[in-house]
PDB file of C-alpha atoms in Angstrom:
ATOM      1  CA  GLU A1163     -12.378   9.873   3.452  1.00  0.00           C
ATOM      2  CA  PRO A1164     -10.471   9.195   0.238  1.00  0.00           C
ATOM      3  CA  GLU A1165     -11.027   5.833  -1.383  1.00  0.00           C
ATOM      4  CA  VAL A1166      -9.482   3.494  -3.860  1.00  0.00           C
ATOM      5  CA  THR A1167     -11.883   3.014  -6.735  1.00  0.00           C
ATOM      6  CA  GLN A1168     -11.923   0.124  -9.126  1.00  0.00           C
ATOM      7  CA  THR A1169     -13.727  -0.224 -12.477  1.00  0.00           C
ATOM      8  CA  PRO A1170     -15.626  -2.121 -13.656  1.00  0.00           C
ATOM      9  CA  SER A1171     -17.221  -3.866 -10.767  1.00  0.00           C
ATOM     10  CA  HIS A1172     -17.859  -6.935 -12.891  1.00  0.00           C
ATOM     11  CA  GLN A1173     -16.099  -7.904 -16.112  1.00  0.00           C
ATOM     12  CA  VAL A1174     -17.137 -10.843 -18.218  1.00  0.00           C
ATOM     13  CA  THR A1175     -14.675 -11.956 -20.857  1.00  0.00           C
ATOM     14  CA  GLN A1176     -14.271 -14.845 -23.358  1.00  0.00           C
ATOM     15  CA  MET A1177     -11.332 -17.127 -22.715  1.00  0.00           C
ATOM     16  CA  GLY A1178      -8.255 -15.977 -24.670  1.00  0.00           C
ATOM     17  CA  GLN A1179      -9.245 -12.393 -24.752  1.00  0.00           C
ATOM     18  CA  GLU A1180      -7.314  -9.568 -23.159  1.00  0.00           C
ATOM     19  CA  VAL A1181      -8.758  -7.764 -20.179  1.00  0.00           C
ATOM     20  CA  ILE A1182      -7.715  -4.580 -18.395  1.00  0.00           C
ATOM     21  CA  LEU A1183      -8.797  -3.896 -14.852  1.00  0.00           C
ATOM     22  CA  ARG A1184      -8.597  -0.324 -13.671  1.00  0.00           C
ATOM     23  CA  CYS A1185      -7.855   1.287 -10.388  1.00  0.00           C
ATOM     24  CA  VAL A1186      -7.633   4.790  -9.154  1.00  0.00           C
ATOM     25  CA  PRO A1187      -5.504   4.760  -5.965  1.00  0.00           C
ATOM     26  CA  ILE A1188      -5.724   7.416  -3.277  1.00  0.00           C
ATOM     27  CA  SER A1189      -4.199  10.514  -4.767  1.00  0.00           C
ATOM     28  CA  ASN A1190      -1.166  11.074  -2.466  1.00  0.00           C
ATOM     29  CA  HIS A1191      -0.289   7.389  -2.244  1.00  0.00           C
ATOM     30  CA  LEU A1192       2.850   6.038  -3.741  1.00  0.00           C
ATOM     31  CA  TYR A1193       2.781   2.254  -3.364  1.00  0.00           C
ATOM     32  CA  PHE A1194       0.236   0.349  -5.438  1.00  0.00           C
ATOM     33  CA  TYR A1195      -0.779  -3.343  -5.286  1.00  0.00           C
ATOM     34  CA  TRP A1196      -2.931  -5.961  -6.990  1.00  0.00           C
ATOM     35  CA  TYR A1197      -4.366  -8.937  -5.197  1.00  0.00           C
ATOM     36  CA  ARG A1198      -6.529 -11.837  -6.301  1.00  0.00           C
ATOM     37  CA  GLN A1199      -9.208 -13.810  -4.475  1.00  0.00           C
ATOM     38  CA  ILE A1200     -10.545 -16.906  -6.166  1.00  0.00           C
ATOM     39  CA  LEU A1201     -14.067 -17.684  -5.001  1.00  0.00           C
ATOM     40  CA  GLY A1202     -13.973 -19.192  -1.522  1.00  0.00           C
ATOM     41  CA  GLN A1203     -10.275 -18.832  -1.150  1.00  0.00           C
ATOM     42  CA  LYS A1204      -7.859 -16.456   0.503  1.00  0.00           C
ATOM     43  CA  VAL A1205      -6.615 -13.186  -0.823  1.00  0.00           C
ATOM     44  CA  GLU A1206      -3.365 -13.688  -2.766  1.00  0.00           C
ATOM     45  CA  PHE A1207      -0.724 -11.059  -3.393  1.00  0.00           C
ATOM     46  CA  LEU A1208       0.003 -10.543  -7.098  1.00  0.00           C
ATOM     47  CA  VAL A1209       2.297  -7.542  -7.481  1.00  0.00           C
ATOM     48  CA  SER A1210       3.459  -4.319  -5.875  1.00  0.00           C
ATOM     49  CA  PHE A1211       4.481  -1.218  -7.779  1.00  0.00           C
ATOM     50  CA  TYR A1212       6.470   1.806  -6.682  1.00  0.00           C
ATOM     51  CA  ASN A1213       8.325   4.576  -8.473  1.00  0.00           C
ATOM     52  CA  ASN A1214       7.017   3.432 -11.848  1.00  0.00           C
ATOM     53  CA  GLU A1215       8.271  -0.103 -11.646  1.00  0.00           C
ATOM     54  CA  ILE A1216       7.366  -3.449 -10.109  1.00  0.00           C
ATOM     55  CA  SER A1217       8.968  -3.867  -6.661  1.00  0.00           C
ATOM     56  CA  GLU A1218       7.794  -7.362  -6.037  1.00  0.00           C
ATOM     57  CA  LYS A1219       5.640 -10.050  -7.726  1.00  0.00           C
ATOM     58  CA  SER A1220       4.389 -13.470  -6.748  1.00  0.00           C
ATOM     59  CA  GLU A1221       4.616 -16.669  -8.634  1.00  0.00           C
ATOM     60  CA  ILE A1222       1.049 -16.105  -9.825  1.00  0.00           C
ATOM     61  CA  PHE A1223       2.070 -12.961 -11.698  1.00  0.00           C
ATOM     62  CA  ASP A1224       3.470 -14.656 -14.829  1.00  0.00           C
ATOM     63  CA  ASP A1225       4.079 -13.308 -18.339  1.00  0.00           C
ATOM     64  CA  GLN A1226       0.378 -13.162 -18.946  1.00  0.00           C
ATOM     65  CA  PHE A1227       0.074 -10.302 -16.451  1.00  0.00           C
ATOM     66  CA  SER A1228       1.350  -6.763 -16.577  1.00  0.00           C
ATOM     67  CA  VAL A1229       0.760  -3.528 -14.674  1.00  0.00           C
ATOM     68  CA  GLU A1230       0.956   0.032 -15.750  1.00  0.00           C
ATOM     69  CA  ARG A1231       0.516   3.449 -14.443  1.00  0.00           C
ATOM     70  CA  PRO A1232      -0.401   5.203 -17.708  1.00  0.00           C
ATOM     71  CA  ASP A1233      -1.010   8.628 -16.128  1.00  0.00           C
ATOM     72  CA  GLY A1234      -0.939  10.337 -12.766  1.00  0.00           C
ATOM     73  CA  SER A1235      -4.022   8.727 -11.436  1.00  0.00           C
ATOM     74  CA  ASN A1236      -4.761   5.282 -12.924  1.00  0.00           C
ATOM     75  CA  PHE A1237      -3.095   1.935 -12.102  1.00  0.00           C
ATOM     76  CA  THR A1238      -4.049  -0.921 -14.400  1.00  0.00           C
ATOM     77  CA  LEU A1239      -3.730  -4.700 -14.429  1.00  0.00           C
ATOM     78  CA  LYS A1240      -3.751  -6.340 -17.796  1.00  0.00           C
ATOM     79  CA  ILE A1241      -4.204 -10.054 -18.463  1.00  0.00           C
ATOM     80  CA  ARG A1242      -3.040 -10.760 -21.913  1.00  0.00           C
ATOM     81  CA  SER A1243      -4.838 -13.970 -22.835  1.00  0.00           C
ATOM     82  CA  THR A1244      -7.301 -14.961 -20.126  1.00  0.00           C
ATOM     83  CA  LYS A1245      -7.801 -18.481 -18.922  1.00  0.00           C
ATOM     84  CA  LEU A1246     -10.688 -20.016 -17.043  1.00  0.00           C
ATOM     85  CA  GLU A1247      -8.680 -20.123 -13.858  1.00  0.00           C
ATOM     86  CA  ASP A1248      -8.230 -16.342 -14.020  1.00  0.00           C
ATOM     87  CA  SER A1249     -11.802 -15.929 -12.849  1.00  0.00           C
ATOM     88  CA  ALA A1250     -11.538 -14.297  -9.504  1.00  0.00           C
ATOM     89  CA  MET A1251     -12.080 -11.129  -7.554  1.00  0.00           C
ATOM     90  CA  TYR A1252      -9.181  -8.713  -8.131  1.00  0.00           C
ATOM     91  CA  PHE A1253      -8.451  -6.108  -5.559  1.00  0.00           C
ATOM     92  CA  CYS A1254      -6.358  -2.973  -6.003  1.00  0.00           C
ATOM     93  CA  ALA A1255      -4.697  -1.363  -2.941  1.00  0.00           C
ATOM     94  CA  SER A1256      -2.583   1.653  -2.334  1.00  0.00           C
ATOM     95  CA  LYS A1257      -0.437   2.965   0.503  1.00  0.00           C
ATOM     96  CA  GLY A1258       1.271   6.139   1.441  1.00  0.00           C
ATOM     97  CA  GLU A1259       4.988   6.500   1.668  1.00  0.00           C
ATOM     98  CA  VAL A1260       5.296   6.254   5.443  1.00  0.00           C
ATOM     99  CA  ASP A1261       5.983   2.730   6.616  1.00  0.00           C
ATOM    100  CA  ASN A1262       3.445   2.491   9.371  1.00  0.00           C
ATOM    101  CA  GLN A1263       0.392   2.996   7.189  1.00  0.00           C
ATOM    102  CA  PRO A1264      -2.042   0.326   6.184  1.00  0.00           C
ATOM    103  CA  GLN A1265      -2.959  -0.505   2.657  1.00  0.00           C
ATOM    104  CA  HIS A1266      -6.346   0.768   1.530  1.00  0.00           C
ATOM    105  CA  PHE A1267      -8.353  -1.608  -0.694  1.00  0.00           C
ATOM    106  CA  GLY A1268     -10.883  -0.961  -3.397  1.00  0.00           C
ATOM    107  CA  ASP A1269     -14.064  -2.896  -3.534  1.00  0.00           C
ATOM    108  CA  GLY A1270     -12.657  -5.140  -6.247  1.00  0.00           C
ATOM    109  CA  THR A1271     -13.468  -6.230  -9.797  1.00  0.00           C
ATOM    110  CA  ARG A1272     -15.117  -9.536 -10.246  1.00  0.00           C
ATOM    111  CA  LEU A1273     -13.652 -11.163 -13.407  1.00  0.00           C
ATOM    112  CA  SER A1274     -15.577 -13.974 -14.957  1.00  0.00           C
ATOM    113  CA  ILE A1275     -13.942 -15.940 -17.809  1.00  0.00           C
ATOM    114  CA  LEU A1276     -16.285 -17.867 -20.093  1.00  0.00           C
TER     115      LEU A1276
ATOM    116  CA  ALA B  17       9.295 -15.068   3.999  1.00  0.00           C
ATOM    117  CA  GLN B  18       6.338 -13.950   6.091  1.00  0.00           C
ATOM    118  CA  SER B  19       3.254 -16.119   6.397  1.00  0.00           C
ATOM    119  CA  VAL B  20      -0.019 -16.126   8.247  1.00  0.00           C
ATOM    120  CA  THR B  21      -1.998 -18.961   9.671  1.00  0.00           C
ATOM    121  CA  GLN B  22      -5.649 -18.747  10.700  1.00  0.00           C
ATOM    122  CA  PRO B  23      -6.366 -22.198  12.230  1.00  0.00           C
ATOM    123  CA  ASP B  24     -10.134 -21.882  12.264  1.00  0.00           C
ATOM    124  CA  ILE B  25     -11.841 -21.952   8.875  1.00  0.00           C
ATOM    125  CA  HIS B  26     -15.337 -21.504  10.300  1.00  0.00           C
ATOM    126  CA  ILE B  27     -16.615 -20.349  13.680  1.00  0.00           C
ATOM    127  CA  THR B  28     -20.170 -20.131  14.825  1.00  0.00           C
ATOM    128  CA  VAL B  29     -21.099 -18.027  17.880  1.00  0.00           C
ATOM    129  CA  SER B  30     -24.385 -16.933  19.363  1.00  0.00           C
ATOM    130  CA  GLU B  31     -25.289 -13.322  19.286  1.00  0.00           C
ATOM    131  CA  GLY B  32     -24.097 -11.564  22.377  1.00  0.00           C
ATOM    132  CA  ALA B  33     -21.430 -14.160  23.027  1.00  0.00           C
ATOM    133  CA  SER B  34     -17.747 -13.288  23.088  1.00  0.00           C
ATOM    134  CA  LEU B  35     -15.504 -13.979  20.073  1.00  0.00           C
ATOM    135  CA  GLU B  36     -11.847 -14.775  19.570  1.00  0.00           C
ATOM    136  CA  LEU B  37     -10.426 -15.414  16.114  1.00  0.00           C
ATOM    137  CA  ARG B  38      -6.910 -16.828  16.038  1.00  0.00           C
ATOM    138  CA  CYS B  39      -3.915 -15.667  13.952  1.00  0.00           C
ATOM    139  CA  ASN B  40      -0.382 -16.805  14.043  1.00  0.00           C
ATOM    140  CA  TYR B  41       2.370 -15.330  11.930  1.00  0.00           C
ATOM    141  CA  SER B  42       5.782 -16.302  10.875  1.00  0.00           C
ATOM    142  CA  TYR B  43       8.356 -13.572  10.355  1.00  0.00           C
ATOM    143  CA  GLY B  44      11.928 -12.922  11.357  1.00  0.00           C
ATOM    144  CA  ALA B  45      11.216  -9.584  12.947  1.00  0.00           C
ATOM    145  CA  THR B  46       8.179  -7.848  14.331  1.00  0.00           C
ATOM    146  CA  PRO B  47       5.906  -7.414  11.371  1.00  0.00           C
ATOM    147  CA  TYR B  48       3.066  -5.103  10.836  1.00  0.00           C
ATOM    148  CA  LEU B  49      -0.166  -6.913  11.557  1.00  0.00           C
ATOM    149  CA  PHE B  50      -3.707  -6.269  10.397  1.00  0.00           C
ATOM    150  CA  TRP B  51      -7.177  -7.634  10.590  1.00  0.00           C
ATOM    151  CA  TYR B  52      -9.547  -7.023   7.691  1.00  0.00           C
ATOM    152  CA  VAL B  53     -13.224  -7.979   7.432  1.00  0.00           C
ATOM    153  CA  GLN B  54     -15.002  -8.911   4.167  1.00  0.00           C
ATOM    154  CA  SER B  55     -18.752  -9.100   3.863  1.00  0.00           C
ATOM    155  CA  PRO B  56     -20.169 -11.188   1.012  1.00  0.00           C
ATOM    156  CA  GLY B  57     -19.422  -9.562  -2.355  1.00  0.00           C
ATOM    157  CA  GLN B  58     -17.628  -6.652  -0.783  1.00  0.00           C
ATOM    158  CA  GLY B  59     -14.042  -5.431  -0.471  1.00  0.00           C
ATOM    159  CA  LEU B  60     -11.736  -5.579   2.419  1.00  0.00           C
ATOM    160  CA  GLN B  61     -12.295  -3.247   5.324  1.00  0.00           C
ATOM    161  CA  LEU B  62      -9.484  -2.577   7.798  1.00  0.00           C
ATOM    162  CA  LEU B  63     -10.595  -3.358  11.353  1.00  0.00           C
ATOM    163  CA  LEU B  64      -7.336  -2.625  13.158  1.00  0.00           C
ATOM    164  CA  LYS B  65      -3.583  -2.584  12.807  1.00  0.00           C
ATOM    165  CA  TYR B  66      -0.475  -3.092  14.974  1.00  0.00           C
ATOM    166  CA  PHE B  67       2.864  -1.476  14.203  1.00  0.00           C
ATOM    167  CA  SER B  68       4.527  -0.944  17.567  1.00  0.00           C
ATOM    168  CA  GLY B  69       3.818   0.126  21.095  1.00  0.00           C
ATOM    169  CA  ASP B  70       0.917  -1.019  23.110  1.00  0.00           C
ATOM    170  CA  THR B  71       0.251  -4.633  22.326  1.00  0.00           C
ATOM    171  CA  LEU B  72      -3.477  -4.333  22.790  1.00  0.00           C
ATOM    172  CA  VAL B  73      -4.914  -2.362  19.893  1.00  0.00           C
ATOM    173  CA  GLN B  74      -8.503  -1.105  19.496  1.00  0.00           C
ATOM    174  CA  GLY B  75     -10.283  -1.126  16.251  1.00  0.00           C
ATOM    175  CA  ILE B  76     -13.576  -0.237  14.673  1.00  0.00           C
ATOM    176  CA  LYS B  77     -16.918  -1.917  15.479  1.00  0.00           C
ATOM    177  CA  GLY B  78     -15.790  -2.813  18.972  1.00  0.00           C
ATOM    178  CA  PHE B  79     -12.974  -5.152  17.962  1.00  0.00           C
ATOM    179  CA  GLU B  80      -9.647  -5.385  19.589  1.00  0.00           C
ATOM    180  CA  ALA B  81      -6.554  -7.516  19.055  1.00  0.00           C
ATOM    181  CA  GLU B  82      -3.547  -8.413  21.193  1.00  0.00           C
ATOM    182  CA  PHE B  83      -0.071  -8.935  19.835  1.00  0.00           C
ATOM    183  CA  LYS B  84       1.856 -11.605  21.699  1.00  0.00           C
ATOM    184  CA  ARG B  85       5.434 -11.787  20.513  1.00  0.00           C
ATOM    185  CA  SER B  86       6.219 -14.951  22.502  1.00  0.00           C
ATOM    186  CA  GLN B  87       3.341 -16.805  20.793  1.00  0.00           C
ATOM    187  CA  SER B  88       3.655 -15.123  17.390  1.00  0.00           C
ATOM    188  CA  SER B  89      -0.035 -14.459  17.628  1.00  0.00           C
ATOM    189  CA  PHE B  90      -2.373 -11.614  16.953  1.00  0.00           C
ATOM    190  CA  ASN B  91      -5.830 -12.805  17.917  1.00  0.00           C
ATOM    191  CA  LEU B  92      -8.919 -10.725  17.309  1.00  0.00           C
ATOM    192  CA  ARG B  93     -11.503 -10.346  20.006  1.00  0.00           C
ATOM    193  CA  LYS B  94     -14.899  -8.932  20.597  1.00  0.00           C
ATOM    194  CA  PRO B  95     -16.717  -9.129  23.964  1.00  0.00           C
ATOM    195  CA  SER B  96     -20.234  -9.291  22.466  1.00  0.00           C
ATOM    196  CA  VAL B  97     -20.901 -10.277  18.809  1.00  0.00           C
ATOM    197  CA  HIS B  98     -23.701  -8.770  16.871  1.00  0.00           C
ATOM    198  CA  TRP B  99     -25.495 -10.448  13.977  1.00  0.00           C
ATOM    199  CA  SER B 100     -24.076  -7.841  11.624  1.00  0.00           C
ATOM    200  CA  ASP B 101     -20.526  -9.126  12.436  1.00  0.00           C
ATOM    201  CA  ALA B 102     -21.169 -12.258  10.350  1.00  0.00           C
ATOM    202  CA  ALA B 103     -18.474 -12.068   7.656  1.00  0.00           C
ATOM    203  CA  GLU B 104     -15.086 -13.393   6.620  1.00  0.00           C
ATOM    204  CA  TYR B 105     -12.162 -12.180   8.668  1.00  0.00           C
ATOM    205  CA  PHE B 106      -8.626 -12.086   7.398  1.00  0.00           C
ATOM    206  CA  CYS B 107      -5.377 -11.639   9.323  1.00  0.00           C
ATOM    207  CA  ALA B 108      -2.574 -10.146   7.357  1.00  0.00           C
ATOM    208  CA  VAL B 109       1.129  -9.510   7.866  1.00  0.00           C
ATOM    209  CA  ALA B 110       3.324  -7.037   6.082  1.00  0.00           C
ATOM    210  CA  ALA B 111       7.093  -6.570   6.149  1.00  0.00           C
ATOM    211  CA  GLY B 112       7.995  -2.893   6.584  1.00  0.00           C
ATOM    212  CA  GLY B 113       4.308  -2.060   6.034  1.00  0.00           C
ATOM    213  CA  ASN B 114       4.684  -3.080   2.409  1.00  0.00           C
ATOM    214  CA  ASP B 115       3.811  -6.307   0.599  1.00  0.00           C
ATOM    215  CA  MET B 116       1.029  -7.994   2.480  1.00  0.00           C
ATOM    216  CA  ARG B 117       0.307 -11.612   3.001  1.00  0.00           C
ATOM    217  CA  PHE B 118      -3.133 -12.781   4.018  1.00  0.00           C
ATOM    218  CA  GLY B 119      -4.277 -15.760   6.094  1.00  0.00           C
ATOM    219  CA  ALA B 120      -6.846 -18.126   4.605  1.00  0.00           C
ATOM    220  CA  GLY B 121      -9.639 -16.413   6.464  1.00  0.00           C
ATOM    221  CA  THR B 122     -12.132 -17.316   9.151  1.00  0.00           C
ATOM    222  CA  ARG B 123     -15.815 -17.323   8.283  1.00  0.00           C
ATOM    223  CA  LEU B 124     -17.889 -16.132  11.235  1.00  0.00           C
ATOM    224  CA  THR B 125     -21.526 -17.222  11.516  1.00  0.00           C
ATOM    225  CA  VAL B 126     -23.700 -15.585  14.202  1.00  0.00           C
ATOM    226  CA  LYS B 127     -26.585 -17.526  15.583  1.00  0.00           C
ATOM    227  CA  PRO B 128     -29.668 -15.603  16.767  1.00  0.00           C
TER     228      PRO B 128
END
């Protein structure tokens, strides 16, 4: 069964540095998402992306964050200048075009800011 | 805006006992509803989903959930819990199957 893959599985970065989290969605999917889960807390929606543009974003997704689909297969989340509170698990998800399909999640990238 | 409430933060059941995890949602129309399970350090695995039709949906690992419009609920059930079911369970709601909102999660502990 096709999977959403995320790399790296764990990223350790110094505060203030830029970080890029990478995702390869399922190949025929058209909707892409990023979610965040701070340790011990619930999964929070960050942003959705469709047709090469952001379709919705949460209040968490401020100017420090950006997303990009640089080619036909990757979907990236960039945090421009990381803060300690950005430490979390970041999940990528993708969904097909038909409405009644679930989002498929990757295994996540654990981001640790030092 | 849609929202999801999972009233129980932590539930402990004995192995072999039945299980019900509660989920209430708030949304203007009938949303798409999901249950995901997360084992420690792992990603989110879809257990089951409801879009329309039969209000009792069957999922993987012996789980089922019932959509009750009058109560705005989508509770997850399993008749006999196994030790391997210990995990965090998240209820989620999506509008038009798109942007998804998660509940705070219920941690399930299974006693031998």
